Coordinates of C-alpha atoms and ligand atoms in Angstrom, one line a residue:
X1 CA 100.3 -75.3 133.3
X2 CA 97.7 -75.0 135.9
X3 CA 95.6 -77.5 137.8
X4 CA 91.9 -78.1 137.1
X5 CA 90.9 -76.2 140.3
X6 CA 92.7 -73.1 139.1
X7 CA 91.5 -73.4 135.5
X8 CA 87.9 -73.9 136.6
X9 CA 88.1 -71.1 139.1
X10 CA 89.1 -68.7 136.3
X11 CA 86.2 -69.9 134.2
X12 CA 83.7 -69.5 137.1
X13 CA 85.1 -66.1 138.0
X14 CA 84.6 -65.0 134.4
X15 CA 81.0 -66.2 134.6
X16 CA 80.5 -64.2 137.8
X17 CA 81.9 -61.1 136.1
X18 CA 79.6 -61.7 133.1
X19 CA 76.7 -61.7 135.5
X20 CA 77.8 -58.3 136.9
X21 CA 79.2 -59.8 140.1
X22 CA 82.7 -59.8 141.6
X23 CA 85.0 -62.4 140.0
X24 CA 86.8 -63.3 143.2
X25 CA 83.6 -65.1 144.3
X26 CA 84.2 -67.7 141.6
X27 CA 86.6 -69.7 143.6
X28 CA 86.2 -73.4 143.1
X29 CA 87.1 -76.1 145.7
X30 CA 86.9 -79.9 145.6
X31 CA 83.4 -81.0 146.1
X32 CA 82.1 -82.1 149.6
X33 CA 79.9 -84.5 147.8
X34 CA 82.1 -86.5 145.3
X35 CA 79.0 -88.5 144.4
X36 CA 77.4 -85.4 142.9
X37 CA 80.3 -83.4 141.6
X38 CA 84.1 -83.1 141.3
X39 CA 84.2 -79.4 142.2
X40 CA 81.9 -76.9 143.8
X41 CA 81.6 -73.1 144.1
X42 CA 79.7 -71.5 146.9
X43 CA 80.2 -67.9 145.6
X44 CA 76.6 -67.4 144.6
X45 CA 75.6 -67.3 148.3
X46 CA 78.0 -64.5 149.1
X47 CA 77.1 -62.7 145.8
X48 CA 73.4 -62.9 146.7
X49 CA 74.1 -61.0 149.9
X50 CA 76.1 -58.3 148.2
X51 CA 73.8 -57.9 145.2
X52 CA 70.6 -58.6 147.2
X53 CA 69.5 -61.1 144.6
X54 CA 68.3 -64.7 144.8
X55 CA 71.4 -67.0 145.2
X56 CA 69.6 -69.7 143.1
X57 CA 69.1 -67.3 140.3
X58 CA 72.8 -66.3 140.4
X59 CA 73.9 -70.0 140.4
X60 CA 71.7 -70.6 137.4
X61 CA 73.1 -67.7 135.5
X62 CA 76.6 -68.8 136.2
X63 CA 76.0 -72.4 135.2
X64 CA 74.3 -71.3 132.0
X65 CA 77.5 -69.4 131.0
X66 CA 79.5 -72.5 132.0
X67 CA 77.4 -74.8 129.9
X68 CA 79.6 -74.3 126.9
X69 CA 82.9 -75.0 128.7
X70 CA 84.3 -78.1 127.0
X71 CA 86.0 -79.2 130.2
X72 CA 82.7 -79.6 132.0
X73 CA 80.3 -82.6 131.6
X74 CA 78.0 -81.0 134.1
X75 CA 77.6 -77.5 135.5
X76 CA 74.4 -77.2 137.6
X77 CA 72.9 -75.1 140.3
X78 CA 71.9 -77.1 143.4
X79 CA 70.2 -76.6 146.8
X80 CA 70.3 -73.0 148.1
X81 CA 72.6 -71.8 145.4
X82 CA 75.6 -74.1 145.2
X83 CA 77.3 -74.6 141.9
X84 CA 78.3 -78.2 141.2
X85 CA 80.8 -79.0 138.5
X86 CA 81.7 -82.3 137.0
X87 CA 84.7 -82.5 134.7
X88 CA 84.4 -84.4 131.4
X89 CA 86.4 -87.6 131.0
X90 CA 88.2 -86.0 128.1
X91 CA 89.3 -83.1 130.1
X92 CA 90.5 -85.4 132.9
X93 CA 92.4 -87.5 130.3
X94 CA 94.0 -84.3 129.0
X95 CA 95.1 -83.3 132.4
X96 CA 96.4 -86.8 133.1
X97 CA 98.5 -86.7 130.0
X98 CA 99.8 -83.3 130.9
X99 CA 100.9 -84.7 134.3
X100 CA 102.4 -87.8 132.7
X101 CA 104.6 -85.6 130.5
X102 CA 105.6 -83.2 133.3
X103 CA 108.9 -84.0 135.1
X104 CA 107.5 -82.2 138.1
X105 CA 104.2 -84.1 137.9
X106 CA 102.1 -81.0 138.3
X107 CA 104.2 -79.1 140.9
X108 CA 104.5 -75.4 139.9
X109 CA 107.3 -73.1 141.0
X110 CA 107.2 -69.9 143.0
X111 CA 106.9 -66.8 140.8
X112 CA 109.8 -65.1 142.5
X113 CA 112.8 -66.9 143.9
X114 CA 113.8 -65.9 147.4
X115 CA 116.7 -66.7 149.6
X116 CA 115.5 -68.8 152.6
X117 CA 117.5 -70.0 155.5
X118 CA 116.1 -72.8 157.6
X119 CA 117.5 -73.1 161.1
X120 CA 116.6 -76.5 162.4
X121 CA 117.5 -79.5 164.5
X122 CA 119.5 -77.3 166.9
X123 CA 121.6 -80.2 168.5
X124 CA 123.9 -79.3 171.4
X125 CA 127.5 -80.2 172.3
X126 CA 127.8 -83.0 174.8
X127 CA 124.2 -84.1 174.5
X128 CA 123.2 -87.0 172.3
X129 CA 120.0 -86.1 170.5
X130 CA 116.8 -87.2 172.1
X131 CA 113.3 -87.4 170.8
X132 CA 112.8 -83.7 171.3
X133 CA 115.3 -83.1 168.5
X134 CA 113.4 -85.5 166.3
X135 CA 110.5 -83.3 165.5
X136 CA 112.8 -80.3 164.7
X137 CA 114.9 -82.5 162.4
X138 CA 112.0 -84.1 160.6
X139 CA 109.9 -81.0 160.1
X140 CA 112.9 -78.7 159.3
X141 CA 114.2 -81.2 156.7
X142 CA 110.8 -81.4 155.0
X143 CA 110.3 -77.6 155.0
X144 CA 113.8 -77.2 153.5
X145 CA 113.1 -79.6 150.7
X146 CA 109.6 -78.1 150.0
X147 CA 111.1 -74.6 149.7
X148 CA 114.0 -75.7 147.6
X149 CA 111.7 -77.7 145.3
X150 CA 109.4 -74.8 144.8
X151 CA 112.4 -72.9 143.4
X152 CA 113.8 -70.9 146.3
X153 CA 117.5 -70.7 147.1
X154 CA 117.6 -72.5 150.4
X155 CA 120.2 -73.2 153.1
X156 CA 119.7 -75.5 156.0
X157 CA 121.7 -74.7 159.1
X158 CA 122.0 -77.0 162.2
X159 CA 122.8 -74.1 164.5
X160 CA 124.9 -76.3 166.8
X161 CA 124.6 -75.3 170.4
X162 CA 128.3 -75.2 171.3
X163 CA 128.9 -72.0 173.4
X164 CA 128.2 -70.5 176.7
X165 CA 128.0 -71.4 180.4
X166 CA 127.2 -75.1 179.8
X167 CA 130.6 -75.5 178.2
X168 CA 132.4 -74.1 181.3
X169 CA 130.4 -76.5 183.5
X170 CA 131.3 -79.4 181.4
X171 CA 135.0 -78.6 181.2
X172 CA 135.2 -78.3 184.9
X173 CA 133.3 -81.5 185.5
X174 CA 135.5 -83.5 183.1
X175 CA 138.7 -82.1 184.7
X176 CA 137.4 -83.1 188.1
X177 CA 136.9 -86.6 187.0
X178 CA 140.1 -87.3 185.1
X179 CA 143.5 -86.4 186.4
X180 CA 144.9 -87.1 183.0
X181 CA 142.6 -84.5 181.4
X182 CA 143.2 -82.0 184.2
X183 CA 147.0 -82.2 183.7
X184 CA 146.8 -82.0 180.0
X185 CA 144.5 -79.0 180.0
X186 CA 146.4 -77.1 182.6
X187 CA 149.7 -77.8 180.8
X188 CA 148.2 -76.7 177.5
X189 CA 146.7 -73.6 179.2
X190 CA 150.2 -72.6 180.2
X191 CA 151.7 -72.9 176.8
X192 CA 152.8 -69.8 175.0
X193 CA 153.1 -71.2 171.5
X194 CA 150.2 -72.9 169.7
X195 CA 150.2 -76.6 169.3
X196 CA 151.5 -77.9 166.0
X197 CA 149.1 -79.9 163.8
X198 CA 150.8 -83.2 164.8
X199 CA 150.7 -82.3 168.5
X200 CA 147.1 -81.4 168.1
X201 CA 146.3 -84.7 166.4
X202 CA 148.0 -86.7 169.1
X203 CA 146.3 -84.7 171.9
X204 CA 142.9 -85.4 170.3
X205 CA 143.6 -89.0 170.1
X206 CA 144.7 -89.1 173.7
X207 CA 141.6 -87.3 174.7
X208 CA 139.4 -89.8 172.8
X209 CA 140.8 -92.5 175.1
X210 CA 139.6 -90.6 178.2
X211 CA 136.5 -88.6 177.3
X212 CA 133.6 -90.2 175.3
X213 CA 130.2 -88.8 174.5
X214 CA 128.7 -91.1 177.1
X215 CA 130.9 -89.5 179.7
X216 CA 129.8 -86.0 178.6
X217 CA 126.2 -87.1 178.6
X218 CA 126.5 -88.5 182.1
X219 CA 128.5 -85.6 183.5
X220 CA 126.4 -82.8 182.1
X221 CA 123.2 -83.2 184.1
X222 CA 125.3 -83.7 187.2
X223 CA 127.3 -80.5 186.6
X224 CA 124.2 -78.5 185.7
X225 CA 122.5 -79.6 188.9
X226 CA 125.6 -78.7 191.0
X227 CA 125.8 -75.4 189.3
X228 CA 122.4 -74.5 190.5
X229 CA 123.1 -75.6 194.0
X230 CA 126.7 -74.5 194.7
X231 CA 127.8 -70.9 194.1
X232 CA 131.5 -71.9 194.1
X233 CA 130.9 -74.5 191.4
X234 CA 128.9 -72.1 189.4
X235 CA 131.6 -69.4 189.7
X236 CA 134.3 -71.7 188.5
X237 CA 132.2 -72.7 185.5
X238 CA 131.7 -69.0 184.7
X239 CA 135.4 -68.4 184.9
X240 CA 136.2 -71.3 182.7
X241 CA 133.6 -70.1 180.2
X242 CA 135.1 -66.7 180.1
X243 CA 138.6 -68.2 179.7
X244 CA 137.3 -70.5 176.9
X245 CA 135.8 -67.5 175.1
X246 CA 139.2 -65.7 175.1
X247 CA 140.5 -69.0 173.7
X248 CA 142.7 -70.1 176.5
X249 CA 144.6 -72.9 174.8
X250 CA 143.8 -75.9 177.0
X251 CA 140.1 -75.2 177.5
X252 CA 139.7 -74.4 173.9
X253 CA 141.3 -77.7 172.9
X254 CA 139.1 -79.7 175.3
X255 CA 136.1 -77.9 174.1
X256 CA 137.0 -78.8 170.5
X257 CA 137.3 -82.4 171.5
X258 CA 133.7 -82.2 173.0
X259 CA 132.4 -80.7 169.7
X260 CA 134.2 -83.4 167.7
X261 CA 132.9 -86.4 169.6
X262 CA 129.4 -85.0 169.7
X263 CA 129.4 -84.3 166.0
X264 CA 130.4 -87.9 165.1
X265 CA 127.3 -89.2 167.0
X266 CA 125.1 -86.5 165.6
X267 CA 126.1 -87.1 162.1
X268 CA 125.3 -90.8 162.5
X269 CA 121.8 -90.0 163.8
X270 CA 121.1 -87.4 161.1
X271 CA 122.4 -89.7 158.4
X272 CA 120.1 -92.5 159.6
X273 CA 117.2 -90.1 159.5
X274 CA 118.1 -88.8 156.0
X275 CA 118.6 -85.3 157.3
X276 CA 121.5 -83.2 156.0
X277 CA 122.6 -79.7 156.4
X278 CA 124.2 -77.2 154.0
X279 CA 125.8 -75.3 156.9
X280 CA 126.9 -76.7 160.1
X281 CA 127.4 -73.4 162.0
X282 CA 127.8 -73.3 165.7
X283 CA 126.9 -70.6 168.2
X284 CA 130.6 -70.3 168.7
X285 CA 131.1 -69.2 165.1
X286 CA 129.6 -65.7 165.9
X287 CA 131.8 -65.2 168.9
X288 CA 134.0 -62.6 167.1
X289 CA 130.9 -60.6 166.1
X290 CA 129.6 -60.1 169.6
X291 CA 131.9 -57.4 170.9
X292 CA 131.5 -55.1 167.8
X293 CA 127.8 -55.9 167.8
X294 CA 127.4 -54.8 171.4
X295 CA 129.2 -51.6 170.6
X296 CA 127.0 -50.9 167.6
X297 CA 123.8 -51.6 169.6
X298 CA 125.1 -49.2 172.1
X299 CA 125.7 -46.5 169.5
X300 CA 122.2 -47.1 168.1
X301 CA 121.0 -46.3 171.6
X302 CA 119.3 -49.6 172.0
X303 CA 121.2 -50.9 175.1
X304 CA 120.0 -50.1 178.5
X305 CA 121.9 -50.9 181.7
X306 CA 119.9 -52.9 184.2
X307 CA 121.4 -54.1 187.5
X308 CA 124.8 -54.5 185.9
X309 CA 123.4 -56.3 182.8
X310 CA 122.9 -54.8 179.4
X311 CA 119.5 -55.3 177.8
X312 CA 117.3 -54.3 174.9
X313 CA 113.7 -53.5 175.8
X314 CA 111.4 -55.1 173.3
X315 CA 107.9 -54.8 174.9
X316 CA 105.4 -52.9 172.8
X317 CA 102.3 -51.0 173.7
X318 CA 99.2 -53.3 173.3
X319 CA 101.2 -56.5 173.9
X320 CA 98.9 -59.1 175.3
X321 CA 101.5 -60.4 177.6
X322 CA 104.5 -58.8 179.1
X323 CA 107.7 -59.7 177.2
X324 CA 110.9 -59.5 179.1
X325 CA 113.8 -57.6 177.5
X326 CA 116.6 -59.3 175.6
X327 CA 119.6 -60.0 177.8
X328 CA 122.5 -59.0 175.7
X329 CA 125.4 -59.0 178.2
X330 CA 124.9 -60.6 181.6
X331 CA 126.0 -58.9 184.8
X332 CA 129.1 -61.2 184.7
X333 CA 129.9 -59.9 181.2
X334 CA 129.0 -62.9 179.2
X335 CA 127.0 -63.4 176.1
X336 CA 123.7 -65.4 176.4
X337 CA 121.6 -67.7 174.2
X338 CA 119.8 -64.7 172.8
X339 CA 123.0 -62.8 172.2
X340 CA 124.4 -65.5 169.9
X341 CA 121.0 -65.7 168.2
X342 CA 121.1 -62.0 167.5
X343 CA 124.7 -62.1 166.3
X344 CA 123.8 -65.1 164.1
X345 CA 121.1 -62.9 162.4
X346 CA 123.7 -60.4 161.6
X347 CA 126.1 -63.0 160.4
X348 CA 123.5 -64.5 158.1
X349 CA 122.6 -61.1 156.8
X350 CA 126.2 -60.5 155.8
X351 CA 126.9 -63.9 154.3
X352 CA 123.6 -64.8 152.7
X353 CA 121.2 -61.9 153.1
X354 CA 118.1 -64.1 153.3
X355 CA 114.7 -62.8 152.6
X356 CA 113.4 -65.0 155.2
X357 CA 114.8 -67.1 158.1
X358 CA 112.6 -70.0 159.4
X359 CA 113.4 -71.3 162.9
X360 CA 112.0 -74.7 163.3
X361 CA 112.2 -75.0 167.0
X362 CA 109.9 -76.3 169.8
X363 CA 106.9 -74.1 170.5
X364 CA 108.1 -73.6 174.1
X365 CA 110.8 -71.3 172.8
X366 CA 108.2 -68.9 171.2
X367 CA 108.9 -66.1 173.6
X368 CA 112.7 -66.4 173.2
X369 CA 112.3 -65.9 169.4
X370 CA 109.8 -63.1 169.7
X371 CA 112.3 -61.2 171.9
X372 CA 115.2 -61.9 169.6
X373 CA 113.3 -61.0 166.5
X374 CA 112.0 -57.7 167.9
X375 CA 115.6 -56.8 168.9
X376 CA 116.8 -57.7 165.5
X377 CA 114.2 -55.5 163.8
X378 CA 115.0 -52.6 166.2
X379 CA 118.7 -52.9 165.3
X380 CA 117.8 -53.2 161.6
X381 CA 119.5 -56.6 161.3
X382 CA 116.5 -57.9 159.4
X383 CA 113.5 -56.6 157.6
X384 CA 110.3 -56.6 159.6
X385 CA 108.6 -60.0 159.4
X386 CA 111.6 -61.7 157.8
X387 CA 112.3 -63.8 160.8
X388 CA 109.7 -66.5 161.6
X389 CA 109.5 -69.1 164.4
X390 CA 108.0 -72.3 163.0
X391 CA 107.0 -73.9 166.3
X392 CA 105.9 -77.4 167.0
X393 CA 104.2 -79.3 169.8
X394 CA 105.6 -82.2 171.8
X395 CA 105.7 -85.9 170.9
X396 CA 103.9 -87.7 173.6
X397 CA 103.9 -91.4 174.7
X398 CA 100.7 -93.4 174.7
X399 CA 100.1 -92.1 178.3
X400 CA 99.7 -88.6 176.8
X401 CA 102.8 -87.3 178.5
X402 CA 106.1 -86.3 176.8
X403 CA 107.6 -89.5 175.4
X404 CA 109.8 -91.3 177.9
X405 CA 111.6 -94.7 178.1
X406 CA 110.0 -97.4 180.2
X407 CA 112.3 -96.5 183.0
X408 CA 111.1 -92.9 182.8
X409 CA 114.2 -91.5 181.2
X410 CA 114.6 -89.4 178.1
X411 CA 114.9 -91.7 175.1
X412 CA 117.9 -91.1 172.9
X413 CA 117.2 -90.6 169.3
X414 CA 119.6 -93.4 168.3
X415 CA 117.8 -95.8 170.5
X416 CA 114.5 -94.8 169.1
X417 CA 115.7 -95.4 165.6
X418 CA 117.1 -98.8 166.6
X419 CA 113.8 -99.7 168.3
X420 CA 111.8 -98.6 165.3
X421 CA 114.1 -100.6 163.0
X422 CA 113.7 -103.8 164.9
X423 CA 109.9 -103.2 164.9
X424 CA 110.0 -102.8 161.2
X425 CA 111.9 -106.1 160.7
X426 CA 109.2 -107.8 162.8
X427 CA 106.4 -106.1 160.8
X428 CA 107.9 -107.1 157.5
X429 CA 108.2 -110.8 158.6
X430 CA 104.6 -110.7 160.0
X431 CA 103.3 -109.4 156.7
X432 CA 105.3 -111.9 154.8
X433 CA 107.2 -109.2 153.0
X434 CA 110.9 -109.1 152.1
X435 CA 111.3 -112.9 152.2
X436 CA 113.2 -113.1 148.9
X437 CA 115.5 -110.2 149.8
X438 CA 119.1 -110.9 150.7
X439 CA 120.0 -110.0 154.4
X440 CA 121.6 -106.7 153.6
X441 CA 118.7 -105.5 151.4
X442 CA 116.3 -106.7 154.0
X443 CA 118.0 -104.6 156.6
X444 CA 118.1 -101.6 154.3
X445 CA 114.4 -102.0 153.6
X446 CA 113.6 -102.3 157.3
X447 CA 115.5 -99.1 157.8
X448 CA 113.4 -97.3 155.1
X449 CA 110.3 -98.7 156.7
X450 CA 111.4 -97.4 160.1
X451 CA 112.2 -93.9 158.8
X452 CA 108.9 -93.8 157.0
X453 CA 107.1 -94.8 160.2
X454 CA 108.9 -92.2 162.3
X455 CA 108.6 -89.3 159.8
X456 CA 105.1 -89.9 158.6
X457 CA 103.8 -90.3 162.2
X458 CA 105.2 -86.8 162.8
X459 CA 104.4 -85.1 159.5
X460 CA 100.8 -86.2 159.2
X461 CA 99.8 -83.9 162.0
X462 CA 99.8 -80.1 161.9
X463 CA 103.1 -79.3 163.4
X464 CA 101.6 -77.1 166.1
X465 CA 99.7 -79.9 167.8
X466 CA 101.1 -82.5 170.2
X467 CA 100.9 -86.0 169.0
X468 CA 101.0 -89.4 170.6
X469 CA 103.7 -91.7 169.3
X470 CA 102.4 -95.2 169.2
X471 CA 105.1 -97.4 167.6
X472 CA 102.7 -100.4 167.2
X473 CA 100.3 -98.3 165.2
X474 CA 102.8 -96.3 163.2
X475 CA 104.8 -99.3 162.0
X476 CA 101.7 -101.1 160.7
X477 CA 101.4 -101.6 156.9
X478 CA 97.7 -100.7 157.3
X479 CA 96.1 -97.4 158.1
X480 CA 97.5 -93.9 157.9
X481 CA 101.1 -94.8 158.2
X482 CA 104.5 -94.4 156.5
X483 CA 104.8 -98.1 155.9
X484 CA 101.4 -98.2 154.2
X485 CA 102.6 -95.5 151.8
X486 CA 105.8 -97.4 151.0
X487 CA 103.8 -100.6 150.5
X488 CA 101.6 -98.9 147.9
X489 CA 104.6 -97.4 146.2
X490 CA 106.3 -100.8 146.1
X491 CA 103.1 -102.3 144.7
X492 CA 103.2 -99.9 141.7
X493 CA 106.9 -100.6 141.2
X494 CA 106.4 -104.3 141.1
X495 CA 103.4 -103.9 138.8
X496 CA 105.5 -101.9 136.4
X497 CA 108.3 -104.4 136.5
X498 CA 105.9 -107.2 135.6
X499 CA 104.5 -105.1 132.7
X500 CA 107.9 -103.9 131.5
X501 CA 108.6 -106.6 128.9
X502 CA 105.5 -105.8 126.9
X503 CA 104.8 -102.2 127.8
X504 CA 104.4 -99.5 125.2
X505 CA 106.3 -96.3 125.9
X506 CA 104.4 -93.1 126.7
X507 CA 100.9 -94.4 126.0
X508 CA 98.1 -92.0 126.0
X509 CA 96.0 -92.1 129.1
X510 CA 92.2 -92.4 128.7
X511 CA 89.8 -92.0 131.5
X512 CA 86.5 -93.9 132.0
X513 CA 86.2 -95.9 135.2
X514 CA 85.2 -94.0 138.4
X515 CA 88.5 -95.2 140.0
X516 CA 90.5 -93.7 137.1
X517 CA 88.6 -90.4 137.4
X518 CA 89.2 -90.3 141.1
X519 CA 92.9 -91.0 140.7
X520 CA 93.3 -88.2 138.1
X521 CA 91.5 -85.8 140.3
X522 CA 93.9 -86.7 143.2
X523 CA 96.9 -86.2 141.0
X524 CA 95.5 -82.9 139.9
X525 CA 95.3 -81.8 143.6
X526 CA 99.1 -82.1 144.2
X527 CA 100.1 -78.6 143.4
X528 CA 97.5 -77.2 145.7
X529 CA 98.7 -79.4 148.6
X530 CA 102.3 -78.4 147.9
X531 CA 101.5 -74.7 147.8
X532 CA 99.6 -74.9 151.1
X533 CA 102.5 -76.7 152.7
X534 CA 104.8 -74.0 151.4
X535 CA 102.7 -71.0 152.3
X536 CA 101.8 -72.3 155.8
X537 CA 105.2 -74.0 156.4
X538 CA 103.2 -77.0 157.2
X539 CA 104.2 -80.3 155.6
X540 CA 101.1 -82.1 156.8
X541 CA 99.2 -80.8 153.7
X542 CA 101.6 -82.8 151.6
X543 CA 101.5 -85.8 153.9
X544 CA 97.7 -85.8 153.6
X545 CA 98.0 -85.6 149.8
X546 CA 100.5 -88.6 149.7
X547 CA 98.1 -90.6 151.8
X548 CA 95.1 -89.9 149.7
X549 CA 97.0 -90.6 146.6
X550 CA 98.2 -94.0 147.9
X551 CA 94.6 -94.8 148.8
X552 CA 93.4 -93.7 145.4
X553 CA 96.0 -95.9 143.7
X554 CA 94.9 -98.8 145.9
X555 CA 91.3 -98.4 144.8
X556 CA 92.3 -98.0 141.2
X557 CA 94.5 -101.2 141.4
X558 CA 91.6 -103.1 142.8
X559 CA 89.0 -101.9 140.3
X560 CA 90.9 -101.6 137.1
X561 CA 92.8 -104.7 135.9
X562 CA 96.0 -103.8 134.1
X563 CA 98.1 -106.7 133.0
X564 CA 95.1 -108.6 131.7
X565 CA 93.3 -105.7 130.0
X566 CA 93.2 -105.3 126.3
X567 CA 96.4 -103.5 124.9
X568 CA 95.1 -99.9 124.6
X569 CA 93.5 -99.9 128.1
X570 CA 96.4 -101.8 129.6
X571 CA 98.9 -99.2 128.3
X572 CA 96.8 -96.3 129.4
X573 CA 96.4 -97.7 132.9
X574 CA 100.1 -98.5 133.2
X575 CA 100.9 -95.0 132.2
X576 CA 98.5 -93.7 134.9
X577 CA 100.1 -96.0 137.4
X578 CA 103.6 -94.8 136.5
X579 CA 102.5 -91.1 136.8
X580 CA 101.0 -91.9 140.2
X581 CA 104.2 -93.5 141.3
X582 CA 106.3 -90.6 140.2
X583 CA 104.1 -88.1 142.1
X584 CA 103.9 -90.3 145.2
X585 CA 107.7 -90.7 145.3
X586 CA 108.1 -87.0 144.8
X587 CA 105.7 -86.2 147.6
X588 CA 107.4 -88.7 149.9
X589 CA 110.8 -87.3 149.0
X590 CA 109.6 -83.8 150.0
X591 CA 108.6 -85.3 153.3
X592 CA 112.1 -86.9 153.6
X593 CA 110.9 -90.4 153.0
X594 CA 112.2 -92.8 150.4
X595 CA 110.5 -96.0 149.2
X596 CA 112.5 -99.2 148.5
X597 CA 112.2 -101.0 145.2
X598 CA 111.0 -104.2 146.6
X599 CA 109.5 -105.4 149.8
Ligands
LIG1 N1 120.2 -75.7 170.7 C1 118.9 -75.2 171.1 C2 118.1 -76.2 172.0 O1 118.5 -77.3 172.1 C3 118.0 -75.0 169.8 C4 118.5 -74.0 168.8 C5 117.4 -73.5 168.0 N2 117.9 -72.4 167.1 C6 118.2 -71.2 167.4 N3 118.6 -70.4 166.5 N4 118.1 -70.8 168.7 O2 117.2 -75.7 172.7

């Protein structure tokens, strides 16, 4: 099954070929002038240049061939040589019925299934997520869903930042602050035998009384700052890091406690956002691979000694800017952020052998990834081009600067979600919605409205651009917002509920009114939007489609009475409404948004 755009492109291409011209010029796009045509083709202009003929003559030749196509009500040459096409009502109705019968509502699958790994969110131990992680989570989740839905075998991995120097800093800082923890860690460090499971459990519960995520969050920036200023402090952190990496019992236990408390909070935030991972791997999971990897890199002749460190040079001739080398082993002998990334590539190759790895990470890490990827290609850990950084811009406040709290601090994700939820409650009441819901359902609905507001605000922009987060605007039920989309979906649901008692199953859709035509053309455009989102790893194509579809439904709802129409028309329109709802909910789901049943 193909959409009208593809089907007509084939027909126009054949008409070009019949006129002795290249078929690829027959590409059809939605018309810029919907008042004149549904689709247009500008190929005659290009063909005229190649063949040195009059574009208007070519356009006329092509439209003459198309005159017999039963799908077209009008095929005419216009202006300087444009080809305008208007689809017949019958062809639109056929397409609508095809979509109505299709469980995927027009979405095609990829021809060849590939294994795709999406590395996204990238939360870190000891740091609650802040708004910076929001974009990575939202965009990554949507890309994961889009790829999976198109038929690929997809794994999403959180790539938990849980290893390295920061951990040493934090262990030192926590031991400074709590004598209890200090004693416990030192005693455990001295132990020769491992802790039994019961000992372990009681130690973790004791640690919970003394070290919370809030403590870690407070201590980490302090320790990081001291590490920069005081060489002794830094050295101690490095020593602890090295001891942690050789699994010194006490440090290792405390570190596991950090990871546990962080993860509880992270999971709460991810759950609230409707984000979930297939793999929850940490940087620490590749620790064992690092030493053999370094040996192998050495054998391959890739490692170069440089002032006591070991690096891989990745700069290439013709580079526009100078790329620093990958630092594999620091002069203190420790593994770096790039080292764990490289080892992770190796690990993923062995465990999943992905055709492609998509790293959904802030644009500011572009150089980091370019360096790691080049090193991986040199080491033959991945096929050229298989690793791709899917960068994104920052989320700014209404002042145009990176989003901050009123006090100027970094806003925690959990607080942002709470803030948006309370705004959603307010908006629902303002709009007189949800009044008949019981309190729990009302809260759950407000939560869905909040998630829709947050996600759609993000996903409606091309990911590469920065955007301004304006809670007032994004939580409105009017305009290009998540809540508007939910409102339209709920409108269809309530319409269908009202009609249910007398509705005829699977009625044939007929098309006559302009609003019906427009709605079918919009439904037809879904697959194209989805393919664009897939090819360009850019969910905004799908967000745009969902928005247009919701608007198209709204116009249809206003122009075409349903419940009061005569039975045949009523059944047709209800079926069109139901198909629209299915496609809208599907598109929303691929964006990670879900609509409530009532509002
Ligand atoms: N934890 C990192 C950060 O907060 C992001 C990780 C991104 N993924 C990766 N494979 N490096 O900056």
